[in-house]
Amino acid sequence: MEKDLLRIANTFVLNIQNIRRIGLLDGKMGIAIFLFNYARISHKQIYNSYAEELLEQVFDSLQFQNISLDMVSGLSGIGWGINYLLKNEFVEGDPNEILNDLDERILRYLDKYDEISYGIDLQLSDLYICTRLDKMKIVKDCELAMNKLLILNDSILTNPKIKSLVLLNSIIYSLIQVDKFRNCKLDTLPLWNKLNEKLIECIGNKLFNDSDFKTLIRFSTIEKNKLKIPYIDENKITNSSTKYIWQDLLYGNTAKICIKQQCIKKTIDELIMDLSEDSLSLKNGLAGIGLGLIKEQYEFQI
């Protein structure tokens, strides 16, 4: 697997000038996270330099581009990535000082929940706020953020449209974070009940893929009382571990994964043979596979 990781890292080096997108799941921020992790475990600081170059390009783009606030390619994901790098000491700085303006922008964004379409770009946006709850400057900021998250989630769950499991998983995560927050006095039980009803509709209509369902199962080990999962034959769920590394990263899953080396080599070959920004990305490409290999081989918490 060491050769696979080196091959992935070098593919980024050779194609660094062709990476235009700056997002967490689809561009430079996600690739930088892989390179920072690879530099750390390989002790090859040249890759740290390439990661810093990508991060600098992300910051430069923020000054000149009109960036959306979504998690995939916009400010929420970039903010999440910056917070991740600070938390894991890949870069130095005060998170509150660096991210305070972004905190305020995202909170204002959540006020517009009635204008939102429920695509994946939005479904994951509240994850940024969840990572910042215990770091916001004052307690009332945290309470304001949690209230806005609950209002947003209630609006989504009240809408009669059947929801995908990607969306429901993001709501489950935010409810778990609110419930465990210190001195939380907010009643989330009505939302859990609505969510469980939507899960029945979602599973019944098969609005999920294997990786989404595996994420749901992991959540069920965390919240055993309020979360009710409809029955599904888990033997029919295939091992798609390389496809949900991005979910492991965002949701903080630390469990070890199992990657079949023969299958991973084939996947890497296919992605490199047909290089694009998608095949390089954290969500669908080499950056996600690389983080999975690091987690598997080095038992490294990504």
mmCIF file of C-alpha atoms in Angstrom:
data_model
loop_
_atom_site.group_PDB
_atom_site.id
_atom_site.type_symbol
_atom_site.label_atom_id
_atom_site.label_comp_id
_atom_site.label_asym_id
_atom_site.label_seq_id
_atom_site.Cartn_x
_atom_site.Cartn_y
_atom_site.Cartn_z
ATOM 1 C CA MET A 1 0.000 0.000 0.000
ATOM 2 C CA GLU A 2 2.994 2.303 0.472
ATOM 3 C CA LYS A 3 3.602 2.209 -3.292
ATOM 4 C CA ASP A 4 -0.069 2.997 -3.900
ATOM 5 C CA LEU A 5 0.118 6.014 -1.604
ATOM 6 C CA LEU A 6 3.299 7.251 -3.266
ATOM 7 C CA ARG A 7 1.678 6.835 -6.670
ATOM 8 C CA ILE A 8 -1.371 8.839 -5.573
ATOM 9 C CA ALA A 9 0.764 11.587 -4.041
ATOM 10 C CA ASN A 10 2.903 11.882 -7.164
ATOM 11 C CA THR A 11 -0.172 12.017 -9.373
ATOM 12 C CA PHE A 12 -1.235 15.135 -7.470
ATOM 13 C CA VAL A 13 2.236 16.641 -7.817
ATOM 14 C CA LEU A 14 2.260 16.064 -11.581
ATOM 15 C CA ASN A 15 -1.243 17.493 -12.012
ATOM 16 C CA ILE A 16 -1.260 20.256 -9.415
ATOM 17 C CA GLN A 17 -1.508 22.981 -12.064
ATOM 18 C CA ASN A 18 -4.603 21.349 -13.565
ATOM 19 C CA ILE A 19 -6.649 21.463 -10.362
ATOM 20 C CA ARG A 20 -9.034 24.413 -10.629
ATOM 21 C CA ARG A 21 -11.762 23.730 -8.103
ATOM 22 C CA ILE A 22 -11.018 24.830 -4.562
ATOM 23 C CA GLY A 23 -13.625 22.902 -2.554
ATOM 24 C CA LEU A 24 -13.289 20.331 0.204
ATOM 25 C CA LEU A 25 -14.987 17.433 -1.541
ATOM 26 C CA ASP A 26 -14.294 18.349 -5.152
ATOM 27 C CA GLY A 27 -11.020 20.262 -5.234
ATOM 28 C CA LYS A 28 -7.869 21.706 -3.722
ATOM 29 C CA MET A 29 -8.884 21.710 -0.050
ATOM 30 C CA GLY A 30 -9.562 17.967 0.030
ATOM 31 C CA ILE A 31 -6.377 17.189 -1.896
ATOM 32 C CA ALA A 32 -4.369 19.384 0.484
ATOM 33 C CA ILE A 33 -5.750 17.402 3.435
ATOM 34 C CA PHE A 34 -4.493 14.174 1.836
ATOM 35 C CA LEU A 35 -1.048 15.640 1.096
ATOM 36 C CA PHE A 36 -0.658 17.009 4.639
ATOM 37 C CA ASN A 37 -1.525 13.563 6.044
ATOM 38 C CA TYR A 38 0.765 11.775 3.585
ATOM 39 C CA ALA A 39 3.677 14.085 4.374
ATOM 40 C CA ARG A 40 3.211 13.356 8.069
ATOM 41 C CA ILE A 41 3.134 9.566 7.824
ATOM 42 C CA SER A 42 5.831 9.303 5.138
ATOM 43 C CA HIS A 43 8.124 11.948 6.698
ATOM 44 C CA LYS A 44 8.578 13.442 3.225
ATOM 45 C CA GLN A 45 8.241 17.161 3.741
ATOM 46 C CA ILE A 46 8.208 17.935 0.025
ATOM 47 C CA TYR A 47 4.546 16.864 0.010
ATOM 48 C CA ASN A 48 3.856 19.219 2.891
ATOM 49 C CA SER A 49 5.134 22.021 0.656
ATOM 50 C CA TYR A 50 2.739 21.011 -2.117
ATOM 51 C CA ALA A 51 -0.128 20.922 0.392
ATOM 52 C CA GLU A 52 0.773 24.410 1.605
ATOM 53 C CA GLU A 53 0.859 25.597 -2.018
ATOM 54 C CA LEU A 54 -2.679 24.305 -2.590
ATOM 55 C CA LEU A 55 -3.896 25.858 0.651
ATOM 56 C CA GLU A 56 -2.414 29.210 -0.334
ATOM 57 C CA GLN A 57 -4.213 28.972 -3.677
ATOM 58 C CA VAL A 58 -7.480 28.320 -1.846
ATOM 59 C CA PHE A 59 -7.023 31.449 0.282
ATOM 60 C CA ASP A 60 -6.122 33.509 -2.786
ATOM 61 C CA SER A 61 -9.261 32.313 -4.585
ATOM 62 C CA LEU A 62 -11.463 33.310 -1.661
ATOM 63 C CA GLN A 63 -10.452 36.924 -2.228
ATOM 64 C CA PHE A 64 -11.357 37.038 -5.898
ATOM 65 C CA GLN A 65 -14.110 34.498 -6.500
ATOM 66 C CA ASN A 66 -17.787 34.627 -5.621
ATOM 67 C CA ILE A 67 -17.876 31.409 -3.569
ATOM 68 C CA SER A 68 -21.058 29.584 -2.616
ATOM 69 C CA LEU A 69 -21.584 28.536 0.985
ATOM 70 C CA ASP A 70 -22.077 24.806 0.362
ATOM 71 C CA MET A 71 -20.027 21.940 1.784
ATOM 72 C CA VAL A 72 -18.916 20.294 -1.439
ATOM 73 C CA SER A 73 -17.255 23.177 -3.240
ATOM 74 C CA GLY A 74 -17.971 26.284 -1.170
ATOM 75 C CA LEU A 75 -17.161 28.143 2.017
ATOM 76 C CA SER A 76 -18.667 25.639 4.463
ATOM 77 C CA GLY A 77 -16.382 22.894 3.185
ATOM 78 C CA ILE A 78 -13.349 25.154 2.989
ATOM 79 C CA GLY A 79 -14.014 26.375 6.518
ATOM 80 C CA TRP A 80 -14.401 22.772 7.679
ATOM 81 C CA GLY A 81 -11.066 21.944 6.035
ATOM 82 C CA ILE A 82 -9.279 24.867 7.647
ATOM 83 C CA ASN A 83 -10.698 23.886 11.030
ATOM 84 C CA TYR A 84 -9.514 20.279 10.447
ATOM 85 C CA LEU A 85 -5.978 21.407 9.594
ATOM 86 C CA LEU A 86 -5.822 23.656 12.661
ATOM 87 C CA LYS A 87 -7.236 20.999 14.981
ATOM 88 C CA ASN A 88 -4.735 18.392 13.764
ATOM 89 C CA GLU A 89 -1.841 20.871 13.899
ATOM 90 C CA PHE A 90 -0.995 20.760 10.217
ATOM 91 C CA VAL A 91 -1.104 24.557 10.252
ATOM 92 C CA GLU A 92 -0.926 27.110 13.059
ATOM 93 C CA GLY A 93 -3.357 29.826 14.044
ATOM 94 C CA ASP A 94 -6.299 30.789 16.229
ATOM 95 C CA PRO A 95 -9.453 29.059 14.861
ATOM 96 C CA ASN A 96 -11.757 31.746 16.261
ATOM 97 C CA GLU A 97 -9.747 34.543 14.719
ATOM 98 C CA ILE A 98 -9.506 32.813 11.349
ATOM 99 C CA LEU A 99 -13.060 31.455 11.146
ATOM 100 C CA ASN A 100 -15.152 34.015 13.045
ATOM 101 C CA ASP A 101 -16.307 35.863 9.907
ATOM 102 C CA LEU A 102 -17.227 32.573 8.266
ATOM 103 C CA ASP A 103 -19.169 31.500 11.374
ATOM 104 C CA GLU A 104 -21.288 34.621 11.104
ATOM 105 C CA ARG A 105 -21.900 34.177 7.369
ATOM 106 C CA ILE A 106 -23.013 30.561 7.781
ATOM 107 C CA LEU A 107 -25.362 31.451 10.631
ATOM 108 C CA ARG A 108 -26.967 34.122 8.448
ATOM 109 C CA TYR A 109 -27.251 31.549 5.675
ATOM 110 C CA LEU A 110 -29.190 29.164 7.909
ATOM 111 C CA ASP A 111 -31.873 31.855 8.281
ATOM 112 C CA LYS A 112 -32.730 31.311 4.610
ATOM 113 C CA TYR A 113 -33.699 27.668 5.091
ATOM 114 C CA ASP A 114 -37.067 28.207 3.397
ATOM 115 C CA GLU A 115 -35.322 29.200 0.161
ATOM 116 C CA ILE A 116 -33.072 26.151 0.003
ATOM 117 C CA SER A 117 -33.199 23.219 -2.385
ATOM 118 C CA TYR A 118 -32.212 19.927 -0.839
ATOM 119 C CA GLY A 119 -29.284 18.895 -3.029
ATOM 120 C CA ILE A 120 -26.096 17.395 -1.621
ATOM 121 C CA ASP A 121 -24.425 20.815 -1.761
ATOM 122 C CA LEU A 122 -26.717 21.967 1.000
ATOM 123 C CA GLN A 123 -27.352 18.746 2.861
ATOM 124 C CA LEU A 124 -23.918 18.801 4.428
ATOM 125 C CA SER A 125 -23.583 22.536 5.119
ATOM 126 C CA ASP A 126 -24.597 22.326 8.765
ATOM 127 C CA LEU A 127 -21.644 19.978 9.428
ATOM 128 C CA TYR A 128 -19.369 22.993 9.495
ATOM 129 C CA ILE A 129 -21.399 24.559 12.307
ATOM 130 C CA CYS A 130 -21.314 21.257 14.224
ATOM 131 C CA THR A 131 -17.509 21.253 14.185
ATOM 132 C CA ARG A 132 -17.481 24.802 15.532
ATOM 133 C CA LEU A 133 -20.050 24.543 18.334
ATOM 134 C CA ASP A 134 -17.554 24.176 21.174
ATOM 135 C CA LYS A 135 -15.134 26.723 19.701
ATOM 136 C CA MET A 136 -17.426 29.705 19.199
ATOM 137 C CA LYS A 137 -16.446 32.695 21.249
ATOM 138 C CA ILE A 138 -19.389 32.915 23.597
ATOM 139 C CA VAL A 139 -22.076 30.544 24.831
ATOM 140 C CA LYS A 140 -24.937 32.485 23.276
ATOM 141 C CA ASP A 141 -23.327 31.989 19.848
ATOM 142 C CA CYS A 142 -23.458 28.231 20.416
ATOM 143 C CA GLU A 143 -27.083 28.355 21.525
ATOM 144 C CA LEU A 144 -27.979 30.475 18.516
ATOM 145 C CA ALA A 145 -26.239 28.039 16.175
ATOM 146 C CA MET A 146 -27.946 24.998 17.706
ATOM 147 C CA ASN A 147 -31.363 26.636 17.534
ATOM 148 C CA LYS A 148 -30.848 27.501 13.881
ATOM 149 C CA LEU A 149 -29.730 23.960 13.106
ATOM 150 C CA LEU A 150 -32.860 22.551 14.734
ATOM 151 C CA ILE A 151 -35.111 25.005 12.860
ATOM 152 C CA LEU A 152 -33.435 24.086 9.578
ATOM 153 C CA ASN A 153 -33.726 20.358 10.241
ATOM 154 C CA ASP A 154 -37.353 20.676 11.333
ATOM 155 C CA SER A 155 -38.156 22.514 8.097
ATOM 156 C CA ILE A 156 -36.500 19.779 6.026
ATOM 157 C CA LEU A 157 -38.199 16.930 7.901
ATOM 158 C CA THR A 158 -41.619 18.610 7.801
ATOM 159 C CA ASN A 159 -41.463 18.916 4.015
ATOM 160 C CA PRO A 160 -43.505 15.975 2.602
ATOM 161 C CA LYS A 161 -40.904 15.157 -0.046
ATOM 162 C CA ILE A 162 -39.142 11.839 0.597
ATOM 163 C CA LYS A 163 -35.546 12.474 1.646
ATOM 164 C CA SER A 164 -32.374 10.706 0.573
ATOM 165 C CA LEU A 165 -30.228 8.964 3.160
ATOM 166 C CA VAL A 166 -27.357 11.369 2.452
ATOM 167 C CA LEU A 167 -29.570 14.175 3.746
ATOM 168 C CA LEU A 168 -30.958 12.187 6.672
ATOM 169 C CA ASN A 169 -27.456 11.128 7.750
ATOM 170 C CA SER A 170 -26.380 14.759 7.926
ATOM 171 C CA ILE A 171 -29.406 15.539 10.104
ATOM 172 C CA ILE A 172 -28.661 12.549 12.347
ATOM 173 C CA TYR A 173 -25.116 13.801 12.823
ATOM 174 C CA SER A 174 -26.216 17.319 13.717
ATOM 175 C CA LEU A 175 -28.809 16.005 16.218
ATOM 176 C CA ILE A 176 -26.170 13.804 17.868
ATOM 177 C CA GLN A 177 -23.845 16.808 18.183
ATOM 178 C CA VAL A 178 -26.561 19.008 19.679
ATOM 179 C CA ASP A 179 -27.604 16.287 22.154
ATOM 180 C CA LYS A 180 -24.087 15.775 23.461
ATOM 181 C CA PHE A 181 -23.241 19.464 23.698
ATOM 182 C CA ARG A 182 -22.541 20.524 27.251
ATOM 183 C CA ASN A 183 -25.524 21.876 29.197
ATOM 184 C CA CYS A 184 -27.796 21.477 26.174
ATOM 185 C CA LYS A 185 -31.411 22.120 27.190
ATOM 186 C CA LEU A 186 -32.931 21.867 23.712
ATOM 187 C CA ASP A 187 -35.545 19.158 23.171
ATOM 188 C CA THR A 188 -34.561 17.184 20.085
ATOM 189 C CA LEU A 189 -36.934 14.235 20.628
ATOM 190 C CA PRO A 190 -39.687 15.574 18.283
ATOM 191 C CA LEU A 191 -37.079 15.859 15.520
ATOM 192 C CA TRP A 192 -35.812 12.346 16.166
ATOM 193 C CA ASN A 193 -39.378 11.055 15.816
ATOM 194 C CA LYS A 194 -39.864 12.890 12.513
ATOM 195 C CA LEU A 195 -36.500 11.652 11.301
ATOM 196 C CA ASN A 196 -37.333 8.016 12.082
ATOM 197 C CA GLU A 197 -40.502 8.346 10.005
ATOM 198 C CA LYS A 198 -38.483 9.717 7.094
ATOM 199 C CA LEU A 199 -36.019 6.834 7.440
ATOM 200 C CA ILE A 200 -38.845 4.352 6.884
ATOM 201 C CA GLU A 201 -39.845 6.195 3.684
ATOM 202 C CA CYS A 202 -36.235 6.511 2.534
ATOM 203 C CA ILE A 203 -35.323 2.846 3.047
ATOM 204 C CA GLY A 204 -38.642 1.691 1.596
ATOM 205 C CA ASN A 205 -37.999 3.693 -1.568
ATOM 206 C CA LYS A 206 -34.317 2.668 -1.701
ATOM 207 C CA LEU A 207 -33.045 6.253 -1.726
ATOM 208 C CA PHE A 208 -29.563 5.283 -0.584
ATOM 209 C CA ASN A 209 -26.401 3.559 -1.691
ATOM 210 C CA ASP A 210 -24.228 1.111 0.213
ATOM 211 C CA SER A 211 -21.901 3.722 1.666
ATOM 212 C CA ASP A 212 -24.844 5.827 2.930
ATOM 213 C CA PHE A 213 -26.277 2.797 4.717
ATOM 214 C CA LYS A 214 -22.951 1.913 6.309
ATOM 215 C CA THR A 215 -22.770 5.455 7.671
ATOM 216 C CA LEU A 216 -26.273 5.045 9.114
ATOM 217 C CA ILE A 217 -25.252 1.790 10.808
ATOM 218 C CA ARG A 218 -22.276 3.543 12.423
ATOM 219 C CA PHE A 219 -24.582 6.263 13.736
ATOM 220 C CA SER A 220 -26.822 3.582 15.259
ATOM 221 C CA THR A 221 -23.926 2.460 17.458
ATOM 222 C CA ILE A 222 -23.626 6.011 18.800
ATOM 223 C CA GLU A 223 -27.316 6.804 19.325
ATOM 224 C CA LYS A 224 -28.962 3.530 20.365
ATOM 225 C CA ASN A 225 -32.145 4.933 21.888
ATOM 226 C CA LYS A 226 -33.541 7.714 19.725
ATOM 227 C CA LEU A 227 -32.444 6.433 16.307
ATOM 228 C CA LYS A 228 -34.643 3.648 14.901
ATOM 229 C CA ILE A 229 -33.350 1.965 11.746
ATOM 230 C CA PRO A 230 -35.804 0.064 9.523
ATOM 231 C CA TYR A 231 -34.766 -3.511 8.837
ATOM 232 C CA ILE A 232 -32.618 -4.220 5.809
ATOM 233 C CA ASP A 233 -30.557 -7.301 5.012
ATOM 234 C CA GLU A 234 -26.996 -6.104 5.648
ATOM 235 C CA ASN A 235 -25.631 -9.089 3.717
ATOM 236 C CA LYS A 236 -26.849 -7.375 0.558
ATOM 237 C CA ILE A 237 -24.747 -4.289 1.330
ATOM 238 C CA THR A 238 -21.457 -4.542 -0.542
ATOM 239 C CA ASN A 239 -18.059 -3.489 0.789
ATOM 240 C CA SER A 240 -17.676 -0.014 -0.683
ATOM 241 C CA SER A 241 -15.272 1.333 1.919
ATOM 242 C CA THR A 242 -13.262 3.427 -0.534
ATOM 243 C CA LYS A 243 -16.410 5.291 -1.542
ATOM 244 C CA TYR A 244 -17.304 6.641 1.882
ATOM 245 C CA ILE A 245 -13.943 7.780 3.224
ATOM 246 C CA TRP A 246 -15.220 11.329 2.771
ATOM 247 C CA GLN A 247 -18.082 10.465 5.131
ATOM 248 C CA ASP A 248 -15.628 8.992 7.657
ATOM 249 C CA LEU A 249 -13.698 12.245 7.501
ATOM 250 C CA LEU A 250 -16.681 14.555 7.887
ATOM 251 C CA TYR A 251 -18.454 12.504 10.536
ATOM 252 C CA GLY A 252 -15.357 11.697 12.588
ATOM 253 C CA ASN A 253 -15.542 7.920 12.257
ATOM 254 C CA THR A 254 -12.441 6.342 13.805
ATOM 255 C CA ALA A 255 -13.261 2.662 13.207
ATOM 256 C CA LYS A 256 -10.759 0.697 11.153
ATOM 257 C CA ILE A 257 -11.822 -0.115 7.616
ATOM 258 C CA CYS A 258 -10.980 -3.100 5.442
ATOM 259 C CA ILE A 259 -9.629 -2.400 1.966
ATOM 260 C CA LYS A 260 -8.919 -5.251 -0.477
ATOM 261 C CA GLN A 261 -5.526 -4.479 -2.002
ATOM 262 C CA GLN A 262 -6.272 -6.053 -5.386
ATOM 263 C CA CYS A 263 -9.488 -4.052 -5.752
ATOM 264 C CA ILE A 264 -7.845 -0.809 -4.686
ATOM 265 C CA LYS A 265 -5.037 -1.156 -7.225
ATOM 266 C CA LYS A 266 -7.603 -1.633 -9.988
ATOM 267 C CA THR A 267 -9.546 1.430 -8.863
ATOM 268 C CA ILE A 268 -6.396 3.570 -8.706
ATOM 269 C CA ASP A 269 -5.408 2.400 -12.197
ATOM 270 C CA GLU A 270 -8.838 3.312 -13.588
ATOM 271 C CA LEU A 271 -8.814 6.777 -12.006
ATOM 272 C CA ILE A 272 -5.304 7.607 -13.206
ATOM 273 C CA MET A 273 -6.074 6.374 -16.722
ATOM 274 C CA ASP A 274 -9.026 8.777 -16.933
ATOM 275 C CA LEU A 275 -7.795 11.774 -14.950
ATOM 276 C CA SER A 276 -10.192 14.610 -14.229
ATOM 277 C CA GLU A 277 -10.888 16.866 -11.278
ATOM 278 C CA ASP A 278 -13.515 14.359 -10.132
ATOM 279 C CA SER A 279 -11.050 11.453 -10.246
ATOM 280 C CA LEU A 280 -8.579 13.496 -8.164
ATOM 281 C CA SER A 281 -11.147 14.621 -5.585
ATOM 282 C CA LEU A 282 -11.828 13.645 -1.991
ATOM 283 C CA LYS A 283 -15.419 12.622 -2.677
ATOM 284 C CA ASN A 284 -15.030 10.513 -5.799
ATOM 285 C CA GLY A 285 -11.343 10.105 -6.429
ATOM 286 C CA LEU A 286 -7.752 9.565 -5.418
ATOM 287 C CA ALA A 287 -7.692 11.918 -2.417
ATOM 288 C CA GLY A 288 -10.428 9.898 -0.729
ATOM 289 C CA ILE A 289 -8.791 6.578 -1.564
ATOM 290 C CA GLY A 290 -5.451 7.898 -0.309
ATOM 291 C CA LEU A 291 -6.921 8.890 3.047
ATOM 292 C CA GLY A 292 -8.542 5.459 3.262
ATOM 293 C CA LEU A 293 -5.214 3.744 2.683
ATOM 294 C CA ILE A 294 -3.553 5.898 5.340
ATOM 295 C CA LYS A 295 -6.293 5.028 7.797
ATOM 296 C CA GLU A 296 -6.092 1.319 6.967
ATOM 297 C CA GLN A 297 -2.326 0.830 6.843
ATOM 298 C CA TYR A 298 -1.203 3.139 9.598
ATOM 299 C CA GLU A 299 -4.281 2.887 11.835
ATOM 300 C CA PHE A 300 -4.180 6.631 11.552
ATOM 301 C CA GLN A 301 -7.128 8.747 12.647
ATOM 302 C CA ILE A 302 -7.914 10.963 9.679
#
